[in-house]
JSON list of C-alpha atoms in Angstrom, two decimals:
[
{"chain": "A", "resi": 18, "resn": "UNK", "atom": "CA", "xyz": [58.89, -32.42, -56.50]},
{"chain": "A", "resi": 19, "resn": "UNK", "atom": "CA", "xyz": [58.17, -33.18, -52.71]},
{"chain": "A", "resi": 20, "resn": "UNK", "atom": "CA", "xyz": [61.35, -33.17, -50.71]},
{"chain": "A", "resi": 21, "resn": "UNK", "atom": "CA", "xyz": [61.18, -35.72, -47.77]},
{"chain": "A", "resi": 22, "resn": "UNK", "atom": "CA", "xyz": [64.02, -35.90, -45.16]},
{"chain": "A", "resi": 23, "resn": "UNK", "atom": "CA", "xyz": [64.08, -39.10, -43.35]},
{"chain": "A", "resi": 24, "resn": "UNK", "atom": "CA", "xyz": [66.42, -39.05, -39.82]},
{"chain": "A", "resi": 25, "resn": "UNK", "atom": "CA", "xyz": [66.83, -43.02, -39.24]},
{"chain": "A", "resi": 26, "resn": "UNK", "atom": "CA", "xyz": [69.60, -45.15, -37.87]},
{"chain": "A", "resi": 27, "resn": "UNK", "atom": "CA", "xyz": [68.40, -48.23, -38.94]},
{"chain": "A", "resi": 28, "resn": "UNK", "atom": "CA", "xyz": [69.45, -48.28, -42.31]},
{"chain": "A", "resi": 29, "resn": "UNK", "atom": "CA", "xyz": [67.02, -51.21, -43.42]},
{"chain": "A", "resi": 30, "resn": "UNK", "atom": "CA", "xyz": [64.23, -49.42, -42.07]},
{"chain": "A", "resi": 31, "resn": "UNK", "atom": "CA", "xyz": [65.52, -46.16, -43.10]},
{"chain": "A", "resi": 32, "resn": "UNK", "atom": "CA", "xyz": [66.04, -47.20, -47.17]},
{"chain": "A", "resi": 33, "resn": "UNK", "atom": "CA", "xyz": [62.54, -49.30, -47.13]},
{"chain": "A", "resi": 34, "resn": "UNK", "atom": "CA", "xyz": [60.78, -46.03, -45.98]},
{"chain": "A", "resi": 35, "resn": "UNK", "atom": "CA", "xyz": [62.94, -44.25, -49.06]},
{"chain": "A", "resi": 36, "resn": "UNK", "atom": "CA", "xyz": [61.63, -46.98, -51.55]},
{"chain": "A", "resi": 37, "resn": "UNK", "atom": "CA", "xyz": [58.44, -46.56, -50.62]},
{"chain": "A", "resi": 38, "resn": "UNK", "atom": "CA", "xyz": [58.44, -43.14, -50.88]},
{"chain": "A", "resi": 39, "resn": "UNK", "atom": "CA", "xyz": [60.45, -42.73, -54.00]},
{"chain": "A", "resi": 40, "resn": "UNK", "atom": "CA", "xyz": [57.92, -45.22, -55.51]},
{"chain": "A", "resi": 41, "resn": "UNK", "atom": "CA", "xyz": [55.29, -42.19, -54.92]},
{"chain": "A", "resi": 42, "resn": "UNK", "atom": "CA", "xyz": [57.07, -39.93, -56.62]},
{"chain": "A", "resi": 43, "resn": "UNK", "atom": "CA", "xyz": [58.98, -38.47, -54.12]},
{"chain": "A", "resi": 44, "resn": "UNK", "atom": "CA", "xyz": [62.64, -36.78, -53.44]},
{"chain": "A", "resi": 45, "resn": "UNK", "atom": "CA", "xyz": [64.25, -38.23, -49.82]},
{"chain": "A", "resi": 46, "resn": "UNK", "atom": "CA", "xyz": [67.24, -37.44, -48.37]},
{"chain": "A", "resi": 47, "resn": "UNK", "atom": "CA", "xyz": [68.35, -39.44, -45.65]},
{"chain": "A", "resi": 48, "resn": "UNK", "atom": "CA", "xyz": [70.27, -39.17, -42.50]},
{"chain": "A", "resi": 49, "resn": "UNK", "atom": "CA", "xyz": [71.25, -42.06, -39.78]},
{"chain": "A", "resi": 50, "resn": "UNK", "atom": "CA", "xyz": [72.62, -39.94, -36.68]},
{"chain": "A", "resi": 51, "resn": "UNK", "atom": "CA", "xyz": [70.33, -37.05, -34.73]},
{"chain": "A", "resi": 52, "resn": "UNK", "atom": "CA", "xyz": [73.14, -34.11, -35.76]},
{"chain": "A", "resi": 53, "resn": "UNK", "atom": "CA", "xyz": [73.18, -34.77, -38.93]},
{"chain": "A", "resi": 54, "resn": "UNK", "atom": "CA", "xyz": [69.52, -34.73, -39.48]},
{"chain": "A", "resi": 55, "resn": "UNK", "atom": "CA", "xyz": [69.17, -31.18, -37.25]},
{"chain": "A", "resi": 56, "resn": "UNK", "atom": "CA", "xyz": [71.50, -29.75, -39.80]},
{"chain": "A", "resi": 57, "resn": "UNK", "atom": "CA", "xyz": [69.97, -30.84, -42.74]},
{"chain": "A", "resi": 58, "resn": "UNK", "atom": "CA", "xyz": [66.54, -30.16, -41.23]},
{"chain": "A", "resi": 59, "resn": "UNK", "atom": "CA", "xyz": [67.71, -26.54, -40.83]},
{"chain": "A", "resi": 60, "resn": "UNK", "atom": "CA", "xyz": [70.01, -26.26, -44.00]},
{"chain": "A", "resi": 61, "resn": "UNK", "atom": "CA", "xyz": [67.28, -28.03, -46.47]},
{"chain": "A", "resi": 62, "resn": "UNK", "atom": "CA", "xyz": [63.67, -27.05, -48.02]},
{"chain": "A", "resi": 63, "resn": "UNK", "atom": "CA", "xyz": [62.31, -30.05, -46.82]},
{"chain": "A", "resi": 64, "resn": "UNK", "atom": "CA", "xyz": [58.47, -30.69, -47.18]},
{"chain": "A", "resi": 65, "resn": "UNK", "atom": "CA", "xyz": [58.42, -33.04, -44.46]},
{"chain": "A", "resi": 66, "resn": "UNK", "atom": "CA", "xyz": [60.55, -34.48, -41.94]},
{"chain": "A", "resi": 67, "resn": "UNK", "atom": "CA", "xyz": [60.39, -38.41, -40.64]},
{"chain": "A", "resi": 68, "resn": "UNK", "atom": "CA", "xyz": [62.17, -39.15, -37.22]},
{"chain": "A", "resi": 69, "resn": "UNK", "atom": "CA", "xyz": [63.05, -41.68, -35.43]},
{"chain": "A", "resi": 70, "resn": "UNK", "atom": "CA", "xyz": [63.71, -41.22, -31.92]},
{"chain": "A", "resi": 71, "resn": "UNK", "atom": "CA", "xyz": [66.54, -43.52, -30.50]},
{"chain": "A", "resi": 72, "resn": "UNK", "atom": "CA", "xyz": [69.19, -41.76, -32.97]},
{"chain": "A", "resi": 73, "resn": "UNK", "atom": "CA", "xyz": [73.00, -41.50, -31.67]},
{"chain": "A", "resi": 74, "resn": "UNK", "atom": "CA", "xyz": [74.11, -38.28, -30.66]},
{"chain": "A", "resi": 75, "resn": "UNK", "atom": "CA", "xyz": [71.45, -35.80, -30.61]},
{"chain": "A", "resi": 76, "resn": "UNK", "atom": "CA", "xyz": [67.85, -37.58, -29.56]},
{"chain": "A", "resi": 77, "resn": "UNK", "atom": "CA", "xyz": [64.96, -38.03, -31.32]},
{"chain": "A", "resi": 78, "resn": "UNK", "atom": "CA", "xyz": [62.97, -35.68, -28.97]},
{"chain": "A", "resi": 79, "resn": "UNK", "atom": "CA", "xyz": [65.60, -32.81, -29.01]},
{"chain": "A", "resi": 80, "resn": "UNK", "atom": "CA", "xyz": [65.69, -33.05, -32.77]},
{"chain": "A", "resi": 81, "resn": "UNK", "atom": "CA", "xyz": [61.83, -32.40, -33.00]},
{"chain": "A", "resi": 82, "resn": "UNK", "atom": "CA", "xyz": [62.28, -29.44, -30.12]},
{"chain": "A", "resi": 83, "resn": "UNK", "atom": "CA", "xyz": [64.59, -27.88, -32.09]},
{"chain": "A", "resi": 84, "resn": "UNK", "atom": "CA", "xyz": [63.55, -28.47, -35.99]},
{"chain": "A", "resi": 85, "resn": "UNK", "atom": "CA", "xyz": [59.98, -27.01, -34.54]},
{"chain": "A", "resi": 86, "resn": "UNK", "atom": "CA", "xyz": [61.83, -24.14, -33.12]},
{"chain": "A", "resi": 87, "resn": "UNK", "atom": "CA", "xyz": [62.67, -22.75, -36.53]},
{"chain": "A", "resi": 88, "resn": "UNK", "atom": "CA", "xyz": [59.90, -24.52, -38.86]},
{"chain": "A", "resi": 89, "resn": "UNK", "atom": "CA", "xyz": [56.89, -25.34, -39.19]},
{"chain": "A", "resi": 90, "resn": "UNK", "atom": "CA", "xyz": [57.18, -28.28, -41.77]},
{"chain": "A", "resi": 91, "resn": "UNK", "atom": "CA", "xyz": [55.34, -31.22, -40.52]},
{"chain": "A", "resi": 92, "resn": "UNK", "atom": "CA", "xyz": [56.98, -33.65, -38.84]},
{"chain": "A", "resi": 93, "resn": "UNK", "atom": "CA", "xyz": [56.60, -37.61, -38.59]},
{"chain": "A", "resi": 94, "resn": "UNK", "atom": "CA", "xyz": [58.07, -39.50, -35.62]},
{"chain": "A", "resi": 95, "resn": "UNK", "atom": "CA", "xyz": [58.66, -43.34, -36.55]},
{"chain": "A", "resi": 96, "resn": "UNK", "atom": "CA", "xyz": [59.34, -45.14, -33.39]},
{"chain": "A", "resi": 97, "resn": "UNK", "atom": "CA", "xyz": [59.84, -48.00, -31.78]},
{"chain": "A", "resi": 98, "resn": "UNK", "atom": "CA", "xyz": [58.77, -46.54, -28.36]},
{"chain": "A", "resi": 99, "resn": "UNK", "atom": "CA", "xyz": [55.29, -47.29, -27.29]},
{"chain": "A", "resi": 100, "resn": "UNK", "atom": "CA", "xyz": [54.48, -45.94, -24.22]},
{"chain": "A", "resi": 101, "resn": "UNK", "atom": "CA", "xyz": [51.83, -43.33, -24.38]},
{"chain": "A", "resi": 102, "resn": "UNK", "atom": "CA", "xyz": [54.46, -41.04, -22.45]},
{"chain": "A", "resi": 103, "resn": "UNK", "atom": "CA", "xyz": [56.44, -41.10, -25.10]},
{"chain": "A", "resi": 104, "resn": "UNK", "atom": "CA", "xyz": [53.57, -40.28, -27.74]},
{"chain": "A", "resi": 105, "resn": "UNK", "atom": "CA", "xyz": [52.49, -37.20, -25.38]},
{"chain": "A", "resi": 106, "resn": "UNK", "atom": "CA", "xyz": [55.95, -35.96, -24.99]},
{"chain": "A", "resi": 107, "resn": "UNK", "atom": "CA", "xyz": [56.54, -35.57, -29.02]},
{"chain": "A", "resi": 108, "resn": "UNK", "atom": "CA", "xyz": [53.49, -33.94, -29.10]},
{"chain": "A", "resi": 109, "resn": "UNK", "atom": "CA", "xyz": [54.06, -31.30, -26.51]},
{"chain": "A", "resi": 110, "resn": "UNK", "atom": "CA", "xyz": [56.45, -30.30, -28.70]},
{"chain": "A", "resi": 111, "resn": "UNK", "atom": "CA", "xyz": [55.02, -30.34, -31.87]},
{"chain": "A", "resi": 112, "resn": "UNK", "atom": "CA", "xyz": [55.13, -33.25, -33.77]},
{"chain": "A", "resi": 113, "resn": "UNK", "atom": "CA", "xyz": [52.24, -33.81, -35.98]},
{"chain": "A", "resi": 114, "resn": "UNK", "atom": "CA", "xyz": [51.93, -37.57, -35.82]},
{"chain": "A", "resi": 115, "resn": "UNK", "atom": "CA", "xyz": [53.33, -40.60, -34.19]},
{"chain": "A", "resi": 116, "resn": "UNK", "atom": "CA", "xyz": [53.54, -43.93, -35.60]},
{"chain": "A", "resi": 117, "resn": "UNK", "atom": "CA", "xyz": [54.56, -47.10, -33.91]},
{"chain": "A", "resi": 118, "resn": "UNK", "atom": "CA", "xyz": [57.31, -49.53, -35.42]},
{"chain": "A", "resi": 119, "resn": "UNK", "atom": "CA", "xyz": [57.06, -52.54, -36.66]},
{"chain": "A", "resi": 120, "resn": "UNK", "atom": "CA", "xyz": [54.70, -50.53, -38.95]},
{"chain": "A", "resi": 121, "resn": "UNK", "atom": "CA", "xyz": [53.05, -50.42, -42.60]},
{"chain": "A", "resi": 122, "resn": "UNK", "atom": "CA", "xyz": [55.51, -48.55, -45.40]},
{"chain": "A", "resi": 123, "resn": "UNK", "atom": "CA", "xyz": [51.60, -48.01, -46.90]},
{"chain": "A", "resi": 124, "resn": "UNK", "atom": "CA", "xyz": [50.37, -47.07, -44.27]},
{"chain": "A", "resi": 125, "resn": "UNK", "atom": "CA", "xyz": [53.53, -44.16, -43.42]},
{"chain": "A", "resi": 126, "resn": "UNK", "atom": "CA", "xyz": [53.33, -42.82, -46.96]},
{"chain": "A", "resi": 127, "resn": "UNK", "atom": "CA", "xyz": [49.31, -42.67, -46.35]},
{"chain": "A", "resi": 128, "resn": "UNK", "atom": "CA", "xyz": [49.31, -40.77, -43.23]},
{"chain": "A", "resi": 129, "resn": "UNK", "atom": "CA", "xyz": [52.80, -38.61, -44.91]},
{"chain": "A", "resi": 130, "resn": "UNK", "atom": "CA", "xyz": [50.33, -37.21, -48.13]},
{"chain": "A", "resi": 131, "resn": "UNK", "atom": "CA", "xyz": [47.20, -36.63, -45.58]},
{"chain": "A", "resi": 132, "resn": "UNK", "atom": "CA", "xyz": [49.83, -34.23, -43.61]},
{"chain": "A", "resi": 133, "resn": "UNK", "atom": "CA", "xyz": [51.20, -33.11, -46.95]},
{"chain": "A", "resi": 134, "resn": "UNK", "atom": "CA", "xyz": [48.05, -32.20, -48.47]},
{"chain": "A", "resi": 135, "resn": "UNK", "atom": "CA", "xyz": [46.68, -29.97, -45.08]},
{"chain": "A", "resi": 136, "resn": "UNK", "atom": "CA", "xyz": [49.89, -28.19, -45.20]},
{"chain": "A", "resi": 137, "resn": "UNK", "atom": "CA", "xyz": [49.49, -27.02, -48.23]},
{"chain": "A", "resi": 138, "resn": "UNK", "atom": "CA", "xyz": [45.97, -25.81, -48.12]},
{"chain": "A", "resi": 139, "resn": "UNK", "atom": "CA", "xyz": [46.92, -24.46, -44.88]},
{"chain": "A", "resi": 140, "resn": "UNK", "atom": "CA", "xyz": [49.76, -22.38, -46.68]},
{"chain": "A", "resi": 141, "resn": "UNK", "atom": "CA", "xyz": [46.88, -21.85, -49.26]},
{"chain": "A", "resi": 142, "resn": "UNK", "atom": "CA", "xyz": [48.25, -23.74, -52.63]},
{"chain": "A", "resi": 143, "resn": "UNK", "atom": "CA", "xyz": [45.54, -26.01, -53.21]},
{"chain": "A", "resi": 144, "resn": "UNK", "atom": "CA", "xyz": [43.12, -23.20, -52.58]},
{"chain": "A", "resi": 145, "resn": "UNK", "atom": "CA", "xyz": [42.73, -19.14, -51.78]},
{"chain": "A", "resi": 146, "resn": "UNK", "atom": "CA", "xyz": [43.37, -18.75, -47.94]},
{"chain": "A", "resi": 147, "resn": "UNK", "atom": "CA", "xyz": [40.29, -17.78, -46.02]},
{"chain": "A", "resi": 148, "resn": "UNK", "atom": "CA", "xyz": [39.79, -14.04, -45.05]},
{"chain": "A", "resi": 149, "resn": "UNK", "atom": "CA", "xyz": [37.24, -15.14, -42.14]},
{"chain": "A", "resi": 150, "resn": "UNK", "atom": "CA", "xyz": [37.63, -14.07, -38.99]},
{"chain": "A", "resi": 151, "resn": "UNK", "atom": "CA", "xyz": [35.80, -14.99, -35.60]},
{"chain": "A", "resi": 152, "resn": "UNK", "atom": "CA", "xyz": [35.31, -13.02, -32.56]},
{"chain": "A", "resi": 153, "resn": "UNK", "atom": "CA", "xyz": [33.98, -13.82, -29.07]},
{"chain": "A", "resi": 154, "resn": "UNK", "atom": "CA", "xyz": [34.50, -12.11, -26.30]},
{"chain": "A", "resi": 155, "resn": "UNK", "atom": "CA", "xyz": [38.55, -11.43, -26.09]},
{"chain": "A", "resi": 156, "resn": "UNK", "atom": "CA", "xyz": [39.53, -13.61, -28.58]},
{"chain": "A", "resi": 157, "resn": "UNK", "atom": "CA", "xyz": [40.27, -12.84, -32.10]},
{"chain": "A", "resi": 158, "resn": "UNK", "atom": "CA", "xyz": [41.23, -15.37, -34.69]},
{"chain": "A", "resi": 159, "resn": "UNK", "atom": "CA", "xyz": [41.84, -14.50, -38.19]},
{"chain": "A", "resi": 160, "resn": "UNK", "atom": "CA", "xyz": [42.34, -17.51, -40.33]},
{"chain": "A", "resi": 161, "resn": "UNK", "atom": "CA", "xyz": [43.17, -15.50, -43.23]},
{"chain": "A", "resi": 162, "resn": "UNK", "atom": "CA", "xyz": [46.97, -14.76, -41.78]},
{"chain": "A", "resi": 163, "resn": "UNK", "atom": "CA", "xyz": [46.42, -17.35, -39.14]},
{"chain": "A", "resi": 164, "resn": "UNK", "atom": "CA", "xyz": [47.12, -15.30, -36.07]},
{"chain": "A", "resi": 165, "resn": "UNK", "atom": "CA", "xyz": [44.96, -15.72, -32.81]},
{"chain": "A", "resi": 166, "resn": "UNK", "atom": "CA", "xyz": [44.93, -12.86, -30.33]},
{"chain": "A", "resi": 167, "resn": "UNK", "atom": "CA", "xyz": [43.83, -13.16, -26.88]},
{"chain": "A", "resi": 168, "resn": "UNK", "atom": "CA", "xyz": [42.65, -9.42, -25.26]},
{"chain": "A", "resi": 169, "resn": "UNK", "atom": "CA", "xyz": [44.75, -7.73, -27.58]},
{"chain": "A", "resi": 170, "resn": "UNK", "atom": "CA", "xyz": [48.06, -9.86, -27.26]},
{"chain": "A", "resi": 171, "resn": "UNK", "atom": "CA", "xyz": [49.00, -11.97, -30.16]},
{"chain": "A", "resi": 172, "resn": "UNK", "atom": "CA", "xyz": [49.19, -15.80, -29.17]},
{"chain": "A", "resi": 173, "resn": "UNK", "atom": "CA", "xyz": [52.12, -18.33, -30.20]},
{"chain": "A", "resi": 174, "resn": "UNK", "atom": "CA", "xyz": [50.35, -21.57, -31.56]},
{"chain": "A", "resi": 175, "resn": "UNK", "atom": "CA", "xyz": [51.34, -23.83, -33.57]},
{"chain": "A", "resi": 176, "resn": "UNK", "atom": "CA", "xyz": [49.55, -25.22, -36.55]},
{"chain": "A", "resi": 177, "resn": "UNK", "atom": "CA", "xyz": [47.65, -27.76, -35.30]},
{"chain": "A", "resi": 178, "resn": "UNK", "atom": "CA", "xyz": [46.90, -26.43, -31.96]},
{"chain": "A", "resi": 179, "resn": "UNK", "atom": "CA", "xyz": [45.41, -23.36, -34.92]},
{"chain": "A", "resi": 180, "resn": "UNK", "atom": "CA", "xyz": [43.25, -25.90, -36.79]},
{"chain": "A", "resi": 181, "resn": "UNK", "atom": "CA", "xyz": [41.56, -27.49, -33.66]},
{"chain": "A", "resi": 182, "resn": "UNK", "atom": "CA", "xyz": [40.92, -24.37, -32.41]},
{"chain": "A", "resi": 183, "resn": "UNK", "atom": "CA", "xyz": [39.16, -22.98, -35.71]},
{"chain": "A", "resi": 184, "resn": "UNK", "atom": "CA", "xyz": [37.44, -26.03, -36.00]},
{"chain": "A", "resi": 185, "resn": "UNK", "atom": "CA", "xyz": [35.91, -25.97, -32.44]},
{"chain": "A", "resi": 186, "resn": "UNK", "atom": "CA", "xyz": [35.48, -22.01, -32.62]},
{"chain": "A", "resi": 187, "resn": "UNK", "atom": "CA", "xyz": [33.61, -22.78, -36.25]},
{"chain": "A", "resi": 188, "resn": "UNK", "atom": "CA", "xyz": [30.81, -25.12, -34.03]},
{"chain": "A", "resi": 189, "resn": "UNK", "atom": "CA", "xyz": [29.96, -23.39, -31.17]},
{"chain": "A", "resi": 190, "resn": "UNK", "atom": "CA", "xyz": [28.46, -25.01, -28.25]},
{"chain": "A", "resi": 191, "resn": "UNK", "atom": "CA", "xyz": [28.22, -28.44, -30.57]},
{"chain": "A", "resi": 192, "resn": "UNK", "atom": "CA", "xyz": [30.50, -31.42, -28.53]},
{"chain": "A", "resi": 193, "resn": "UNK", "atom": "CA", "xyz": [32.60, -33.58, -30.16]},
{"chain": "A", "resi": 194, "resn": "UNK", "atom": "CA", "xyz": [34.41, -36.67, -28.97]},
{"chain": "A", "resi": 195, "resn": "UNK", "atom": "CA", "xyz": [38.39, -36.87, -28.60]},
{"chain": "A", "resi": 196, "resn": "UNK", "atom": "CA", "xyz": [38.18, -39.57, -31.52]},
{"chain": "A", "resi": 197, "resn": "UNK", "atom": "CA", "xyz": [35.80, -36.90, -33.99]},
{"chain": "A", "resi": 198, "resn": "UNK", "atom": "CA", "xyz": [37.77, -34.33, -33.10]},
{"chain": "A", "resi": 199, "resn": "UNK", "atom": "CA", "xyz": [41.31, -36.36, -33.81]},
{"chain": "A", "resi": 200, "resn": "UNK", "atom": "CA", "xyz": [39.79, -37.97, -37.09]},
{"chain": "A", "resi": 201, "resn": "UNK", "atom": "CA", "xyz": [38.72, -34.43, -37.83]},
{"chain": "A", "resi": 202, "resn": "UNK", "atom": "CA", "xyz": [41.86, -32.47, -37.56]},
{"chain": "A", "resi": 203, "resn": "UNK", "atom": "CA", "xyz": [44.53, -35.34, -38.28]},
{"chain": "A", "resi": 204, "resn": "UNK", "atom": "CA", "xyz": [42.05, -37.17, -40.95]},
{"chain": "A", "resi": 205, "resn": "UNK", "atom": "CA", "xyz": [43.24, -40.56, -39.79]},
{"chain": "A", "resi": 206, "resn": "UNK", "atom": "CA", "xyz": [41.79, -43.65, -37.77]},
{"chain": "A", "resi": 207, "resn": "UNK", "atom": "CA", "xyz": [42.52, -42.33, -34.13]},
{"chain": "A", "resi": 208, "resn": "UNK", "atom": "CA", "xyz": [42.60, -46.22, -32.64]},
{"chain": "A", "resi": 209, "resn": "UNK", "atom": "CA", "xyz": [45.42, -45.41, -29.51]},
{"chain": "A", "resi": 210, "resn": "UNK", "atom": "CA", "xyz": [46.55, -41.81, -30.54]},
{"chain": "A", "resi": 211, "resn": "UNK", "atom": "CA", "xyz": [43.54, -40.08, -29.05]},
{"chain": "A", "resi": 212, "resn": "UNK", "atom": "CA", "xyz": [46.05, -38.31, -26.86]},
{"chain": "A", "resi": 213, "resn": "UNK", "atom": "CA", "xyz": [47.15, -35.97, -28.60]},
{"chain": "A", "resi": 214, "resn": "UNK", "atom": "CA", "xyz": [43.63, -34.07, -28.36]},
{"chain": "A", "resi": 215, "resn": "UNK", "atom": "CA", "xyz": [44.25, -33.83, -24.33]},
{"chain": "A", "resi": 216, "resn": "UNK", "atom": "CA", "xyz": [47.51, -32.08, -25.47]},
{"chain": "A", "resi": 217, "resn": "UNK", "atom": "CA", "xyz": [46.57, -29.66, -27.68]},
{"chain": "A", "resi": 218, "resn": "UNK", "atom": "CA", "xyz": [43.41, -28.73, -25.93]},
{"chain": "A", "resi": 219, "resn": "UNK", "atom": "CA", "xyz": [45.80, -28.35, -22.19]},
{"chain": "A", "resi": 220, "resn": "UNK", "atom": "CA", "xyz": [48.17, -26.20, -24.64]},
{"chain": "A", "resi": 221, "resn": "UNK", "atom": "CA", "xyz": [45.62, -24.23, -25.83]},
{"chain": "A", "resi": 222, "resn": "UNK", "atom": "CA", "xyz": [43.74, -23.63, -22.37]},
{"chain": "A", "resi": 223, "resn": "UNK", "atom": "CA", "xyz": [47.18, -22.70, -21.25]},
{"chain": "A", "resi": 224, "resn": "UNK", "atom": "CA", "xyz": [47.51, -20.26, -23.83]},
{"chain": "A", "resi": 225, "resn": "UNK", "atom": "CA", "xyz": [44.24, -18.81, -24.10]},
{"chain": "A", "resi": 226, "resn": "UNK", "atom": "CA", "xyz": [42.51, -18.88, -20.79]},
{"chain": "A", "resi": 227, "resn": "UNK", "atom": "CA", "xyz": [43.02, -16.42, -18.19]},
{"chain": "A", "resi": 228, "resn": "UNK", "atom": "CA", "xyz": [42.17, -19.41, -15.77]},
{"chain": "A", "resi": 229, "resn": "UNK", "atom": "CA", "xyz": [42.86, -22.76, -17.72]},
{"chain": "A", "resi": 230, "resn": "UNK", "atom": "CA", "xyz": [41.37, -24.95, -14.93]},
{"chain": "A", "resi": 231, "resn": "UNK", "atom": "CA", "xyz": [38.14, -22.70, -15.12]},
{"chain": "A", "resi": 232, "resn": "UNK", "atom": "CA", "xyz": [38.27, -22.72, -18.86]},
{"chain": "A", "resi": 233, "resn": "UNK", "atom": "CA", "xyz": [35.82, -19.67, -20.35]},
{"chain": "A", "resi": 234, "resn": "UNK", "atom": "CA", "xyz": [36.24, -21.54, -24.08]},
{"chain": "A", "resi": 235, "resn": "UNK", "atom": "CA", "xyz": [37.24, -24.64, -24.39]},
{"chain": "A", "resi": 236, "resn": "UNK", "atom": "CA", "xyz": [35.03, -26.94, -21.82]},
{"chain": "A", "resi": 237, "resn": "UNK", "atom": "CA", "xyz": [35.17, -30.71, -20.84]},
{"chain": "A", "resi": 238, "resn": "UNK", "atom": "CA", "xyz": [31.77, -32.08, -21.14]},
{"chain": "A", "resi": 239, "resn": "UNK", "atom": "CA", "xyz": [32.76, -35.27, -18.99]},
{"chain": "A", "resi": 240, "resn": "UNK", "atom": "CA", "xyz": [32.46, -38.66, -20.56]},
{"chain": "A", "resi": 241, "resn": "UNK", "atom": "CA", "xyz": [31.64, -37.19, -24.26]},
{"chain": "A", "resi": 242, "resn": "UNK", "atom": "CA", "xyz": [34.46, -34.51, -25.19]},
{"chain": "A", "resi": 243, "resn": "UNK", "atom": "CA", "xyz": [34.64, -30.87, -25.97]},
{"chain": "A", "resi": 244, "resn": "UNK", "atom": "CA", "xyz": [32.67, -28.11, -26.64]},
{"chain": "A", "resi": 245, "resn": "UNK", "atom": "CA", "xyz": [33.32, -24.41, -27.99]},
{"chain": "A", "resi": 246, "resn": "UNK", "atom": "CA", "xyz": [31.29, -22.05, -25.61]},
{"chain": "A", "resi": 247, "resn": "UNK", "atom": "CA", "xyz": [30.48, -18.87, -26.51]}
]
C-alpha cells in the first residue's frame, strides 16, 4: 500500500486531506507540529510527504530543507501562503509542488498520484529504466543510473532539476515555453506556478555552466522560453 505522511496543524484540514486520501486507497500517517513530522519523515518509508508550512516549532520551509537533505520522496507543500516568494523559496529547495489553500481535496489527491506515478517510473517500477545516455560537449548524462557529469565531475541534482534537463537535452535546439515545459515535466495545468521553471533552469545553469549568465546549454530565447543548444 502507498504510505502518505501528512505534516498539518490544522487538524480539520489535516483529517479531510486523510479522508480523501484513505478513500483512494491509501495509508496516512499524520503529524500536527514541524518536529514531529521531521522525525517521522526520517524514521518512516513514506511514499510521499504533504506539508504545510506555518507548523509550530520547526517551519514548514526547514522541514522540506531538511526531509530533502536525506530523501528524495516527493514532497507536497499545502499552504496558505501565496506570495510567489514563498512558492520560489520551497522550490529552491526541492519541493516538487505547491498548492494554495483554500484548495480542492480532488484536486490534492490528483496532483499526489501524477507525482506518485513519475516517481515510480523514475525509480523504474512501472517500467525497465532507460540505459540511454547523451553526450555533448562536456556533459554526460546517463539516465540509466541517473547521474549527470559535467567535464568529468559528477553533478548533485535533484530529480526534477534531472527530468527537465533530459527532457530539454532529448530536443535539441527545439524551444519550449515555461508553461510546455512545466505541463511537461510536472503533468499539471501550470496557471500561476510557472515559476518553478525559472528555478530549476537558474539551478541548473548554476550547476552546469562554467559561466551561467553566458549559458553554453540551456539558453533564454526572450519572450518564448528555452532551448537545448548543442
Amino acid at each position: 500500500m502507498t504510505n502518505i505522511l501528512i505534516i498539518e496543524d490544522e487538524t480539520t484540514i489535516a483529517e479531510l486531506e486523510r479522508d480523501y486520501f484513505e478513500l483512494n486507497g491509501f495509508s496516512v500517517e499524520l503529524c500536527h507540529t514541524g518536529d514531529e513530522g521531521l522525525k517521522r519523515a526520517l524514521e518512516g518509508n513514506f511514499n510521499l510527504i504533504i506539508v504545510d508550512l506555518m507548523l509550530p516549532g520547526l517551519d514548514g520551509f526547514e522541514l522540506c530543507r531538511r526531509i530533502r537533505e536525506v530523501k528524495e520522496v516527493p514532497i507536497l507543500v499545502v499552504s496558505a501562503k501565496k506570495e510567489e516568494i514563498d512558492k520560489i523559496r520551497t522550490f529552491n529547495l526541492g519541493v516538487d509542488d505547491f498548492i494554495t489553500k483554500p484548495f480542492s481535496p480532488s484536486e490534492l489527491v490528483a496532483r499526489a498520484k501524477a507525482h506518485l506515478t513519475r516517481y515510480e517510473r523514475l525509480l523504474g517500477k512501472s517500467k525497465p529504466a532507460e540505459q540511454d545516455e547523451i553526450q555533448i560537449r562536456g556533459l554526460h548524462i546517463d539516465k540509466g543510473s541517473r547521474r549527470v557529469f559535467a567535464n568529468g565531475e559528477e553533478v548533485a541534482i535533484t530529480t526534477k532539476e534531472f527530468d527537465l534537463l533530459v527532457f530539454l537535452a532529448s530536443h535539441p535546439n527545439r524551444v519550449f515555453s515555461k508553461s510546455d515545459l512545466f505541463e511537461r515535466i510536472w503533468g499539471m495545468d501550470s496557471s500561476g506556478d510557472i515559476a518553478t521553471v525559472t528555478v530549476h533552469i537558474r539551478k541548473l545553469r548554476g550547476k552546469l555552466e562554467a559561466d551561467p549568465k553566458n549559458p553554453d546549454y540551456i539558453e533564454t530565447v526572450w519572450g518564448a522560453g528555452y532551448r537545448f543548444t548543442v
